[in-house]
mmCIF file of C-alpha atoms in Angstrom:
data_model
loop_
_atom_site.group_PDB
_atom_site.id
_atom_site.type_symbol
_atom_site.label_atom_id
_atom_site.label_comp_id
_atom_site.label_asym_id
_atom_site.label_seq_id
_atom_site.Cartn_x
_atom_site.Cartn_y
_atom_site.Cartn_z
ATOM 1 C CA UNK A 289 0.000 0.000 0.000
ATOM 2 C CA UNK A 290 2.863 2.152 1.019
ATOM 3 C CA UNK A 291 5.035 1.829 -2.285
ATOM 4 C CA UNK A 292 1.617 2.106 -4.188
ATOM 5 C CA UNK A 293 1.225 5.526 -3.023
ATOM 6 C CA UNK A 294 4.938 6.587 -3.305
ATOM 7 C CA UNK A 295 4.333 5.385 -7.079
ATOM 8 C CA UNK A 296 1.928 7.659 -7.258
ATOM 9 C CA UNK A 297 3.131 10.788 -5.949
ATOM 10 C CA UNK A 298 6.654 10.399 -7.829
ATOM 11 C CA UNK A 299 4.133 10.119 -11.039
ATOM 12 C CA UNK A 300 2.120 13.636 -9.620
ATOM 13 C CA UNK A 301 5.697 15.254 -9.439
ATOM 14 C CA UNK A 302 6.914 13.941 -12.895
ATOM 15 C CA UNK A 303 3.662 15.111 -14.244
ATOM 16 C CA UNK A 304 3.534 18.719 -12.599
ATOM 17 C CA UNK A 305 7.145 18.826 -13.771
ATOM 18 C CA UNK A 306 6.648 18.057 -17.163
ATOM 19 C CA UNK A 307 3.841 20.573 -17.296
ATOM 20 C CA UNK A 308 5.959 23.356 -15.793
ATOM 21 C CA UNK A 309 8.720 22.477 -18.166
ATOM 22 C CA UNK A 310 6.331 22.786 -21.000
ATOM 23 C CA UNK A 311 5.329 26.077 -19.332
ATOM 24 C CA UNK A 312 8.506 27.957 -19.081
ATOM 25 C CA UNK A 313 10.108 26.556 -22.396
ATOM 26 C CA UNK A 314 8.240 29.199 -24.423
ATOM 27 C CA UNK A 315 10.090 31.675 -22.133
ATOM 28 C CA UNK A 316 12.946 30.594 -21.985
ATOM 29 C CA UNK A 317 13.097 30.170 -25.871
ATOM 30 C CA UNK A 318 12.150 33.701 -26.230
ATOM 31 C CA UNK A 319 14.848 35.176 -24.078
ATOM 32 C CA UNK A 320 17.377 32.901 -25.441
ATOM 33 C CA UNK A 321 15.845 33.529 -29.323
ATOM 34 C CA UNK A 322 15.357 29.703 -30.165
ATOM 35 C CA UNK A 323 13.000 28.966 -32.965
ATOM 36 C CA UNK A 324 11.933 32.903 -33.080
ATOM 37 C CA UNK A 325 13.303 33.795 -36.783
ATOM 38 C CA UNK A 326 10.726 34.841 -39.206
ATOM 39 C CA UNK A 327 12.827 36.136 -41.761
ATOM 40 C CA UNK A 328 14.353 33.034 -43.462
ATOM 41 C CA UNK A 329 10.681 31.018 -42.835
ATOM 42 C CA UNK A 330 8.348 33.640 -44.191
ATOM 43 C CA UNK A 331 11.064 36.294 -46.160
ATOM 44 C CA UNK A 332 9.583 38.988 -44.305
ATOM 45 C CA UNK A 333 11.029 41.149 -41.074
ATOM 46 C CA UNK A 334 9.990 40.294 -37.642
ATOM 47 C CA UNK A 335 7.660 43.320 -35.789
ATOM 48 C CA UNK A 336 9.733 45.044 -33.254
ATOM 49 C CA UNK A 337 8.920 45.509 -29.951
ATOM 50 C CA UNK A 338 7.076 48.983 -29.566
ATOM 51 C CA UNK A 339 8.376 51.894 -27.796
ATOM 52 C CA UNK A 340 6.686 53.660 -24.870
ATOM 53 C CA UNK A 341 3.111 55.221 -26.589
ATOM 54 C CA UNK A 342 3.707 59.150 -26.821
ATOM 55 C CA UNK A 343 0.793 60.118 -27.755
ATOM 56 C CA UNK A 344 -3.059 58.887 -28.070
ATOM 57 C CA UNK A 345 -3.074 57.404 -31.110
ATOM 58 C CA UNK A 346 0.264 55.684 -30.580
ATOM 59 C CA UNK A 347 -1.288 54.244 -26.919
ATOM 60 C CA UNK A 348 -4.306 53.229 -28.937
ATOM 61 C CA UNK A 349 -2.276 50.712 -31.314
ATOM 62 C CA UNK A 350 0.305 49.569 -28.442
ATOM 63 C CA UNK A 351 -1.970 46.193 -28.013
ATOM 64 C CA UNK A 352 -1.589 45.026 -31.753
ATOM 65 C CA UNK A 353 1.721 45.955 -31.852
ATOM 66 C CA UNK A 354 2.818 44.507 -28.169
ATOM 67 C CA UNK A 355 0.645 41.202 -29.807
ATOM 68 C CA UNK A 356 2.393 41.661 -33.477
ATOM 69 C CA UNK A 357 5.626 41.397 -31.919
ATOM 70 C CA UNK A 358 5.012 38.968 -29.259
ATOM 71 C CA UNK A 359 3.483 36.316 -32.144
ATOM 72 C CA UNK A 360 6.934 36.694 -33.943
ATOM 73 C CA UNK A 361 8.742 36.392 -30.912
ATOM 74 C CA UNK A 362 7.217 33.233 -29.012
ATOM 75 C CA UNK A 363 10.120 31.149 -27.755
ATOM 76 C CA UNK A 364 10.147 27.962 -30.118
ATOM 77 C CA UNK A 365 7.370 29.834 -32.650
ATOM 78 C CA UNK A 366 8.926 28.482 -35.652
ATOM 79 C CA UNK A 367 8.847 24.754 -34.710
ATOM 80 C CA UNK A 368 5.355 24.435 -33.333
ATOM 81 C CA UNK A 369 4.343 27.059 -36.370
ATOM 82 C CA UNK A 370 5.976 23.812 -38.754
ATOM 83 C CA UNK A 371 4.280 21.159 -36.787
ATOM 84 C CA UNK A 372 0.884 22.806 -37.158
ATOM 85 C CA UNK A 373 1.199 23.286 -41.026
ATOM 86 C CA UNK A 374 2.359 19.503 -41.654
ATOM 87 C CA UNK A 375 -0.280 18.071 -39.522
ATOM 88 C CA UNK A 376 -2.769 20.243 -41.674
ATOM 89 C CA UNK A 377 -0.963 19.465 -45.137
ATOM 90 C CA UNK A 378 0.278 15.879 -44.593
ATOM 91 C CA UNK A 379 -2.214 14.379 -41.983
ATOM 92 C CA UNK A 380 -5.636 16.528 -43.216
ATOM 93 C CA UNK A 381 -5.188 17.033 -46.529
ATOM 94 C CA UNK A 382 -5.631 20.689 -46.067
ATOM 95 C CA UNK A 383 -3.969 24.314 -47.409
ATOM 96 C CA UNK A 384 -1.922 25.783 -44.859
ATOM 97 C CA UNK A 385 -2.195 29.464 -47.088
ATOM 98 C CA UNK A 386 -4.565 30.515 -49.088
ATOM 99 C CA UNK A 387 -2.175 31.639 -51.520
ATOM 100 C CA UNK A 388 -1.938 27.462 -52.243
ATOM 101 C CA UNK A 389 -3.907 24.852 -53.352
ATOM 102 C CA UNK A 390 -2.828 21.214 -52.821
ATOM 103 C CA UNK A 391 -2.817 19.252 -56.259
ATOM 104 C CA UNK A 392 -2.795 15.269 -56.888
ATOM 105 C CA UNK A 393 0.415 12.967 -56.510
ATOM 106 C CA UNK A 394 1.889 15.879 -53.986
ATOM 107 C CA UNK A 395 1.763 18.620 -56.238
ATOM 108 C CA UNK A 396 1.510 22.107 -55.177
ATOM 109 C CA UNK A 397 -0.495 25.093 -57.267
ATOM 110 C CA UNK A 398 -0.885 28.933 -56.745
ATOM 111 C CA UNK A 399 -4.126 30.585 -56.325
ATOM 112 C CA UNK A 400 -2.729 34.209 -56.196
ATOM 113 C CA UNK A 401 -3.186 36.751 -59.131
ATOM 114 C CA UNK A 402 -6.079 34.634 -60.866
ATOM 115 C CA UNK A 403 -3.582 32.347 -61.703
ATOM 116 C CA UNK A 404 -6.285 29.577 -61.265
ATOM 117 C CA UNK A 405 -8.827 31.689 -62.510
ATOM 118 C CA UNK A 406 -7.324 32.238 -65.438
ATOM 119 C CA UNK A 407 -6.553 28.359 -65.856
ATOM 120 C CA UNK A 408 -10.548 27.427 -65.746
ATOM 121 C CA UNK A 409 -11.516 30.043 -68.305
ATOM 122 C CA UNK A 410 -13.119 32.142 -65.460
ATOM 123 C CA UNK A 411 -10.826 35.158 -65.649
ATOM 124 C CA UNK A 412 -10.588 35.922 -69.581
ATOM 125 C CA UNK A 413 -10.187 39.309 -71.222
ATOM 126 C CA UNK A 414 -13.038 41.164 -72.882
ATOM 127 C CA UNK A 415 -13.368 41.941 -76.598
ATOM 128 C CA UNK A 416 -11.819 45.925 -75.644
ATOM 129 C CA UNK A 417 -9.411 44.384 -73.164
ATOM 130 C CA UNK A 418 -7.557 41.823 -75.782
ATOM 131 C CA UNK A 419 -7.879 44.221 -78.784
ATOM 132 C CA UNK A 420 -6.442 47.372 -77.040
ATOM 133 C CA UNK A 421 -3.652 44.162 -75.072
ATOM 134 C CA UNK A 422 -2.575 43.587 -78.892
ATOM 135 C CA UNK A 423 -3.182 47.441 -79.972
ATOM 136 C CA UNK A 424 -0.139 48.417 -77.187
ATOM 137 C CA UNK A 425 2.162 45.639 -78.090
ATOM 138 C CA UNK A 426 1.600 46.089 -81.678
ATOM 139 C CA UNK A 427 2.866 49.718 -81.227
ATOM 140 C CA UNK A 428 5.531 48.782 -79.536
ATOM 141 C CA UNK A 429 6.980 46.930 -82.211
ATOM 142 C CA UNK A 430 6.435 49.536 -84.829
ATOM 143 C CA UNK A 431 8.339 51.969 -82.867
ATOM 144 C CA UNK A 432 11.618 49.126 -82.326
ATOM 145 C CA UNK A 433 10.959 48.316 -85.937
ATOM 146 C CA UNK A 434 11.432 52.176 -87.147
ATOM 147 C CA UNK A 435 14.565 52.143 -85.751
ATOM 148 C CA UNK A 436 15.569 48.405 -87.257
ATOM 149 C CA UNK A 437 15.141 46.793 -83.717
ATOM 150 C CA UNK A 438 13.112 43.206 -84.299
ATOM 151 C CA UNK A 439 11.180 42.422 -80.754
ATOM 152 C CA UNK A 440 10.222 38.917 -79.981
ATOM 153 C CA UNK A 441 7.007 38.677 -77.186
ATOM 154 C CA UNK A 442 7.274 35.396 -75.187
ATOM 155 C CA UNK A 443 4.874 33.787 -73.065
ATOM 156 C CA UNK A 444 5.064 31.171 -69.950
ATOM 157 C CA UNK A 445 1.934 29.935 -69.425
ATOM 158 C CA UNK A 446 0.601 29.327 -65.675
ATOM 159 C CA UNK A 447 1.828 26.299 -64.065
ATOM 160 C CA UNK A 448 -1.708 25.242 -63.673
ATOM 161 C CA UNK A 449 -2.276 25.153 -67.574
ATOM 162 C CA UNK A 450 0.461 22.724 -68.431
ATOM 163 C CA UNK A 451 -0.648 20.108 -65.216
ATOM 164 C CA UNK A 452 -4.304 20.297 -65.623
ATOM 165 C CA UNK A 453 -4.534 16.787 -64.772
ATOM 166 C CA UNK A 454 -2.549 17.188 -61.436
ATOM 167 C CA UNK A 455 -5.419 19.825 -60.072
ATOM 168 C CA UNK A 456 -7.623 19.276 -57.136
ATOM 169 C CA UNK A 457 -11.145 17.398 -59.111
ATOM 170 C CA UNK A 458 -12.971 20.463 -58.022
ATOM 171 C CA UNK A 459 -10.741 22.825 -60.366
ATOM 172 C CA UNK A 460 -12.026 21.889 -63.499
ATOM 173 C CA UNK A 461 -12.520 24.137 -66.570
ATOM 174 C CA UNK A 462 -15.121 26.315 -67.236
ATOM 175 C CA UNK A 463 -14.269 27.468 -70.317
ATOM 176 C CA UNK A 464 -11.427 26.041 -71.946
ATOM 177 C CA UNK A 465 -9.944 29.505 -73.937
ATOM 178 C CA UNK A 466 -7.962 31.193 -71.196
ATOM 179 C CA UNK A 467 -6.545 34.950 -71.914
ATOM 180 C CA UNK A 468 -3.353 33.520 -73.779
ATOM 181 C CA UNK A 469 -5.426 31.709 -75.992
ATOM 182 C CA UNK A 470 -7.176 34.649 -76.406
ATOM 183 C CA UNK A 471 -4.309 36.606 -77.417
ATOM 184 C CA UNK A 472 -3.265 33.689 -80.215
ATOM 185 C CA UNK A 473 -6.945 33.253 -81.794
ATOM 186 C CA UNK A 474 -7.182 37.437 -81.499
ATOM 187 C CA UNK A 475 -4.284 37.818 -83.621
ATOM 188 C CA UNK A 476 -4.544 35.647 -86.397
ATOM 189 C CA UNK A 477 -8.252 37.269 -86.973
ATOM 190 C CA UNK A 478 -6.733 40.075 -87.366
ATOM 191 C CA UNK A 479 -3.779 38.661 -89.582
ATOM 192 C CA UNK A 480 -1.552 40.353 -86.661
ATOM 193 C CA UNK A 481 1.822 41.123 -87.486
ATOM 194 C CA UNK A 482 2.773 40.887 -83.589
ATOM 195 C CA UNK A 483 5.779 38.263 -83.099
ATOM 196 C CA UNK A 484 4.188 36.251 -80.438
ATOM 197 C CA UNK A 485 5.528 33.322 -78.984
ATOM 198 C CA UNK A 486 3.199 31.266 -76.507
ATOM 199 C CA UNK A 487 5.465 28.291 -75.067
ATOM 200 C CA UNK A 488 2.518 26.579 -73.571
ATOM 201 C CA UNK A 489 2.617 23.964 -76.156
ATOM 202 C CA UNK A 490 6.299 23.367 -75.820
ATOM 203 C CA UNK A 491 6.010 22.902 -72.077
ATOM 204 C CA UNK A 492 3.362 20.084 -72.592
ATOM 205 C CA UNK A 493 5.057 18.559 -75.277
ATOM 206 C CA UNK A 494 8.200 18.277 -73.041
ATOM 207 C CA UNK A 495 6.639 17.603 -70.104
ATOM 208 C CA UNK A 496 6.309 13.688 -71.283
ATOM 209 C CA UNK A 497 10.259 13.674 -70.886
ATOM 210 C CA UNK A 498 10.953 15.982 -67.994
ATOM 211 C CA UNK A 499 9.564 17.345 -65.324
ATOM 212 C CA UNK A 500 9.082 21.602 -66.732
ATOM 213 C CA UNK A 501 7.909 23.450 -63.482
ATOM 214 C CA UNK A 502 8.608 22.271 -59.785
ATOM 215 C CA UNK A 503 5.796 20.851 -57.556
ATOM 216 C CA UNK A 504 6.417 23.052 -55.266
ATOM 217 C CA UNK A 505 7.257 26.304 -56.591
ATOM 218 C CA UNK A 506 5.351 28.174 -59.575
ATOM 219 C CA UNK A 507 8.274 28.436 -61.561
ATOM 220 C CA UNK A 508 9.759 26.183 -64.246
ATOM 221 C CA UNK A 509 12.735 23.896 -63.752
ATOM 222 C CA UNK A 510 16.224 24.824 -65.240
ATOM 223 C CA UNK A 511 15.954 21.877 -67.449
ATOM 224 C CA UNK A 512 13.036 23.242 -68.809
ATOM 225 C CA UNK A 513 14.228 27.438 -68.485
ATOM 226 C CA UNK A 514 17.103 26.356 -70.757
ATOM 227 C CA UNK A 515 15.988 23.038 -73.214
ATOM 228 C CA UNK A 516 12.947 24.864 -73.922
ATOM 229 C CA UNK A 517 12.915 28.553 -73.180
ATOM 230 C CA UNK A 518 16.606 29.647 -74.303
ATOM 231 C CA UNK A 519 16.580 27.287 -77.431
ATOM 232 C CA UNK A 520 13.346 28.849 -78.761
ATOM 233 C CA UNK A 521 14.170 32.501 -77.865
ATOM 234 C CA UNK A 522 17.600 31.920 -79.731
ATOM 235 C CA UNK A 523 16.158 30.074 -82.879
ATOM 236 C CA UNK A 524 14.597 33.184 -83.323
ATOM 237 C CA UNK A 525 17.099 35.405 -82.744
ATOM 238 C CA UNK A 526 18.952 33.075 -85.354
ATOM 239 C CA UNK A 527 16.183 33.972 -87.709
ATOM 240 C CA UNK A 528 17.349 37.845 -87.657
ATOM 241 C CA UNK A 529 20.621 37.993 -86.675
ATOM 242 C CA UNK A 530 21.873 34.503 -88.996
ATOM 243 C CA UNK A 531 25.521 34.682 -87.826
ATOM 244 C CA UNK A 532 23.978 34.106 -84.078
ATOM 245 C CA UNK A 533 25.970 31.138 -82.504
ATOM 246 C CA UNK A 534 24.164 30.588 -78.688
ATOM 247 C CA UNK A 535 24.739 27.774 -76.471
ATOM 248 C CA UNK A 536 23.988 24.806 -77.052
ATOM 249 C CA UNK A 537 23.751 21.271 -74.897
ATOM 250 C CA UNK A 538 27.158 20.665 -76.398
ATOM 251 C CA UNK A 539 28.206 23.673 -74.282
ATOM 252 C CA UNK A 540 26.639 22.689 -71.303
ATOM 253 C CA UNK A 541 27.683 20.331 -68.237
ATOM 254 C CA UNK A 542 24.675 18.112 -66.608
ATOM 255 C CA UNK A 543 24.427 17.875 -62.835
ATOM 256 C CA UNK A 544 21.886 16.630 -60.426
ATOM 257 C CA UNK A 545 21.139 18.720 -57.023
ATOM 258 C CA UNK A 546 18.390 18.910 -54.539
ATOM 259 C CA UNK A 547 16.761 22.475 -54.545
ATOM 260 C CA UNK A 548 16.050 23.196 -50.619
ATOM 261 C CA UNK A 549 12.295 24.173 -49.124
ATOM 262 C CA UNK A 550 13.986 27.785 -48.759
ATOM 263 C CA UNK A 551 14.392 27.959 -53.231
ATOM 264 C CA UNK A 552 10.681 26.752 -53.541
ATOM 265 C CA UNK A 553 7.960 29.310 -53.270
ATOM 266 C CA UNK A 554 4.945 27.445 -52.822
ATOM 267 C CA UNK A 555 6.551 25.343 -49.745
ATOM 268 C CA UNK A 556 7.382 28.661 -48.286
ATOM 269 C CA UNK A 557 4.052 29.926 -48.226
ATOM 270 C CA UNK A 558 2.547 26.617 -46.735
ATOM 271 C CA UNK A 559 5.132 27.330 -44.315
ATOM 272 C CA UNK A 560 7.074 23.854 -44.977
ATOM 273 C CA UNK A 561 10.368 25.136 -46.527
ATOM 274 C CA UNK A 562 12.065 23.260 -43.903
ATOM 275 C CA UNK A 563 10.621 19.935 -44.773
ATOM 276 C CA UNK A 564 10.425 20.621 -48.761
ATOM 277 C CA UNK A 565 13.249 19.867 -51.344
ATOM 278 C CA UNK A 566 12.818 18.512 -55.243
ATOM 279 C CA UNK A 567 15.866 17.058 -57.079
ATOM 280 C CA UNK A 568 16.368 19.267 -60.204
ATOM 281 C CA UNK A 569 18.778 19.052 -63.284
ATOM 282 C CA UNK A 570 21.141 21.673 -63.404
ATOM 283 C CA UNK A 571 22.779 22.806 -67.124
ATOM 284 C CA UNK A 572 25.727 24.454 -66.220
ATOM 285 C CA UNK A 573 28.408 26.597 -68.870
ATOM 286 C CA UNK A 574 31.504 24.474 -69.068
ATOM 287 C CA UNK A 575 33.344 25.964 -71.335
ATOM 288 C CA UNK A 576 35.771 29.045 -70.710
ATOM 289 C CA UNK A 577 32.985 31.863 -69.593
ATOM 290 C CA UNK A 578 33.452 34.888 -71.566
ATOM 291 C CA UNK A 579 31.324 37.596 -69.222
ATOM 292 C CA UNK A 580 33.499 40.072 -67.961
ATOM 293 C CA UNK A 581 31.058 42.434 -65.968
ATOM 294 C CA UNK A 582 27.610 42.288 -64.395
ATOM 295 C CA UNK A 583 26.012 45.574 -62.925
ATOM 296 C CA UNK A 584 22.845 45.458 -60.497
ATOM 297 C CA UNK A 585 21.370 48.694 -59.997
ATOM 298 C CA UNK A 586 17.413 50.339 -59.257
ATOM 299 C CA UNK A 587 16.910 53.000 -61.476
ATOM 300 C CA UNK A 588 13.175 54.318 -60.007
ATOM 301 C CA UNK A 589 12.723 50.623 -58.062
ATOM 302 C CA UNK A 590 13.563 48.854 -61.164
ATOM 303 C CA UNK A 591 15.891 45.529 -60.768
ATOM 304 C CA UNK A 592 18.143 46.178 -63.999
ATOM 305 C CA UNK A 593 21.324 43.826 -64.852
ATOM 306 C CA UNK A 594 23.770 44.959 -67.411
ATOM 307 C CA UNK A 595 26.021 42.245 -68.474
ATOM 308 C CA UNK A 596 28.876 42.502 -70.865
ATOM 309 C CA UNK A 597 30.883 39.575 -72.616
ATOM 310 C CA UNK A 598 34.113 39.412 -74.871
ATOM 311 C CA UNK A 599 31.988 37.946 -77.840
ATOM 312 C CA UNK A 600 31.894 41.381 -80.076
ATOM 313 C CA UNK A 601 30.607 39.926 -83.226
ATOM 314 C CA UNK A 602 27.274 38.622 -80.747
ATOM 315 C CA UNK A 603 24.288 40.722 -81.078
ATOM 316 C CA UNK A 604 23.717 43.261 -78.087
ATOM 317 C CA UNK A 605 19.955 42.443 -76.518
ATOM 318 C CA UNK A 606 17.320 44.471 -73.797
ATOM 319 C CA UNK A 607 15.303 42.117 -72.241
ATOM 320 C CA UNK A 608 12.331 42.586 -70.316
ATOM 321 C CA UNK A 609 11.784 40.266 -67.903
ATOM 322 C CA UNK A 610 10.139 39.096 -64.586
ATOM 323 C CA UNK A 611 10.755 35.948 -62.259
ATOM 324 C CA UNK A 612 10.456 33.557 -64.940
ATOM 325 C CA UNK A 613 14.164 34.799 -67.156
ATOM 326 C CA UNK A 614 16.337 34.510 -63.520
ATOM 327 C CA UNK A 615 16.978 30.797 -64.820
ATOM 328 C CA UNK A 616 17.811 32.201 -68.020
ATOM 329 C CA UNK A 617 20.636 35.109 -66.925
ATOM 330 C CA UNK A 618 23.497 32.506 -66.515
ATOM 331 C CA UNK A 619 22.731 31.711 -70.089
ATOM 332 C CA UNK A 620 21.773 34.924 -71.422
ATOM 333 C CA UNK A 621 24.993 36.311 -69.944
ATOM 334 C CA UNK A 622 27.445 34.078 -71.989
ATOM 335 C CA UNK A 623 25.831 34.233 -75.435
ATOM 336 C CA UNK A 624 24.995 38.488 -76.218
ATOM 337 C CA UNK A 625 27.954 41.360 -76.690
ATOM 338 C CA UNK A 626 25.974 43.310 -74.570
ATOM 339 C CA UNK A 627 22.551 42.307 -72.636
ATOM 340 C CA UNK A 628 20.825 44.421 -70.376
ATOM 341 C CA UNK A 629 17.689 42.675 -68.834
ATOM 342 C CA UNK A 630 15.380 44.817 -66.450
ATOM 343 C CA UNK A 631 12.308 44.042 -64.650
ATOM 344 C CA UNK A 632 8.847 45.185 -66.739
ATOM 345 C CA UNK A 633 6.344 45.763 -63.183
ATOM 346 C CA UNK A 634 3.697 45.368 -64.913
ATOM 347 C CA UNK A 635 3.867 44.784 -68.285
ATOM 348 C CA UNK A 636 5.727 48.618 -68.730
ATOM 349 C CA UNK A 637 8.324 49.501 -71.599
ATOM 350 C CA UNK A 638 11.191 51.873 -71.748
ATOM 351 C CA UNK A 639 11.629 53.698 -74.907
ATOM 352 C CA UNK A 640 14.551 55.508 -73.107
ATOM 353 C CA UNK A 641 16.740 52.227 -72.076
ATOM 354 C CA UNK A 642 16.036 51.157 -75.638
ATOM 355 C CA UNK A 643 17.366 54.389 -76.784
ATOM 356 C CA UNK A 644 20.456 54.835 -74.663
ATOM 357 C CA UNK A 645 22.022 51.027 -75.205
ATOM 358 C CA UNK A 646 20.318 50.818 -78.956
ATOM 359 C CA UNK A 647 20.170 46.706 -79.129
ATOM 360 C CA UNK A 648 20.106 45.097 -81.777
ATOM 361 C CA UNK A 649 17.269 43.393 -80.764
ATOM 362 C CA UNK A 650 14.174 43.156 -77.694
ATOM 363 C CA UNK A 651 13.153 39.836 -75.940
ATOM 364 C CA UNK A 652 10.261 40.951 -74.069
ATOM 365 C CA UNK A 653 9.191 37.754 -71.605
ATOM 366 C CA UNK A 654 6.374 37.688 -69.318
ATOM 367 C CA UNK A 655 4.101 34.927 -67.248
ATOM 368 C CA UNK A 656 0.851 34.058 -67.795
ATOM 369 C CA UNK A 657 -0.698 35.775 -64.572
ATOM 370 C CA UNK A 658 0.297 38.916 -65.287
ATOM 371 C CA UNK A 659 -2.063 39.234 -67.978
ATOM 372 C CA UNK A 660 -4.356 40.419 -65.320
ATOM 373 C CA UNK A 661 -2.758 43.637 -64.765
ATOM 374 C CA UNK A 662 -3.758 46.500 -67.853
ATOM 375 C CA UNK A 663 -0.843 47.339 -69.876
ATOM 376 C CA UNK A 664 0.098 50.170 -69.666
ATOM 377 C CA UNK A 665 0.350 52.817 -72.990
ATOM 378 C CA UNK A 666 3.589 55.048 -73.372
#
């Protein structure tokens, strides 16, 4: 009876001290900053911890900010922040963000900027919308063209497009023209003189032999970015420039790496970059590289690269880009004389960089999803 009831209370003290311990390991992870980084899980800065409320307003807000900061803060946040989103991805079947949507066979799709919308034919341009979308572009090139510059549109379809079978059953399509089919049927009606080149049908075709966009990112692979994206931007610029000699897979040196949660976008908004990596193939220059500068700068907020190589009987090339021709600049970088590749935000074009660096020719690249923004008219 005796040793029963020491049993017991040794159990009462192991549980109260286990509870304690659970207690004052938040704290104690807070003052000592364990698990408390939000920067590297969500690429965004941490709230600081308010200062002392001068005035009424600022006493008003002190709560949400004292709560802001203390949320970022928690001792051991980022681990039990990770634990909840793989129980709700992995055990439930459920969308930790509602930025993502969670596909068949593990993959991963994006529901911002219409993206899925735009992939079930509900978010399509009207009849003004595409003609005055083609009017602008269309302009665009006459004004290159007047000065002898050729200008070759390209466009990356959605993800969700090219692994429509790999969506949720729910996300079926409503109407199967989306805006970039649209765009193709809208300029041969009008017998279009636009040079438009929609890579949709390339990514599908090659999809049977590689994998083209990551499960868990929105972007395509490298394999893809180069074996289809760089070889049919340069075929063209074969077409006007005929003494053009690019890279080619002869050029290249294969290598297989795993591409960390951290690299993927759509793991770091389900808040699983931790527990997230994809093996991707890598095409890598290996001959002698022949760029001799690279210049960053933000003219008015603008990401623009300037790259130079010793290869002066290449062409010189402005290239409008967004996320999509990152993949590309290693490439892009050893094959022009001179190639200057800025950032469109938003579908914009700059008649003065065109102007001051006079290429020889324009590459203007853009995703799928950013067909919902207007474009803008110079």
């Amino acid at each position: 009876m005796t040793l029963g009831i020491v049993h017991s209370t040794l159990l009462q003290k192991l549980c109260i001290g286990i509870f304690l311990a659970l207690l004052l390991l938040p704290m104690i992870g807070q003052i000592r900053s364990i698990g408390t980084g939000v920067t590297a899980t969500e690429m965004r800065a941490p709230n600081e911890l308010p200062s002392l409320p001068g005035t009424v307003e600022e006493f008003s807000v002190l709560p949400q900010r004292f709560e802001a900061w203390l949320k970022d803060h928690f001792g051991f946040r980022n681990d039990l922040v990770l634990a909840n989103n793989l129980i709700r991805v992995k055990l439930f079947g459920q969308s930790s963000s509602p930025l993502v949507v969670l596909g068949r066979k593990g993959w991963l799709f994006y529901t911002g900027e219409h993206a899925l919308e735009q992939t079930r034919g509900l978010d399509r341009f009207t009849p003004e919308e595409l003609d005055r979308w083609i009017d602008v572009m269309e302009r665009r090139q006459a004004w290159l063209a007047a000065r002898g510059i050729p200008m070759l549109v390209v466009a990356i379809p959605n993800k969700e497009r090219v692994y429509l079978e790999d969506l949720p059953a729910w996300a079926t399509q409503v109407n199967p023209e989306s805006r970039m089919a649209q765009i193709a049927r809208r300029l041969a009606e009008r017998h279009s003189p636009l040079l438009f080149k929609d890579m949709t049908a390339d990514l599908i075709a090659a999809k049977k032999d590689m994998k083209v966009y990551f499960q868990a990112d929105t972007h395509w692979t490298i394999e893809a970015a180069f074996t289809i994206g760089y070889q049919r931007i340069m075929e063209w610029i074969k077409t006007v420039r005929p003494d053009f000699t690019p890279l080619t897979l002869a050029d290249m040196k294969l290598t297989r790496a795993m591409r960390k949660g951290a690299d993927l976008d759509l793991a770091r908004m389900l808040g699983l970059a931790a527990v997230y990596q994809e093996e991707e193939v890598r095409y890598d220059f290996a001959g002698q590289p022949k760029l001799r500068s690279a210049d960053t700068s933000m003219p008015n907020g603008i990401v623009q690269t300037i790259l130079r190589a010793d290869r002066p009987a290449a062409p010189s090339v402005v290239w409008f880009r967004d996320s999509f021709t990152i993949s590309l600049i290693p490439y892009i970088a050893e094959s022009f004389r001179e190639a200057v590749i800025t950032e469109h935000k938003g579908l914009r074009f700059d008649k003065r960089l065109i102007e001051e660096h006079k290429p020889d020719v324009v590459v203007y690249q853009f995703v799928e999803r950013s067909l919902n923004t207007p474009i803008p008219v110079e």
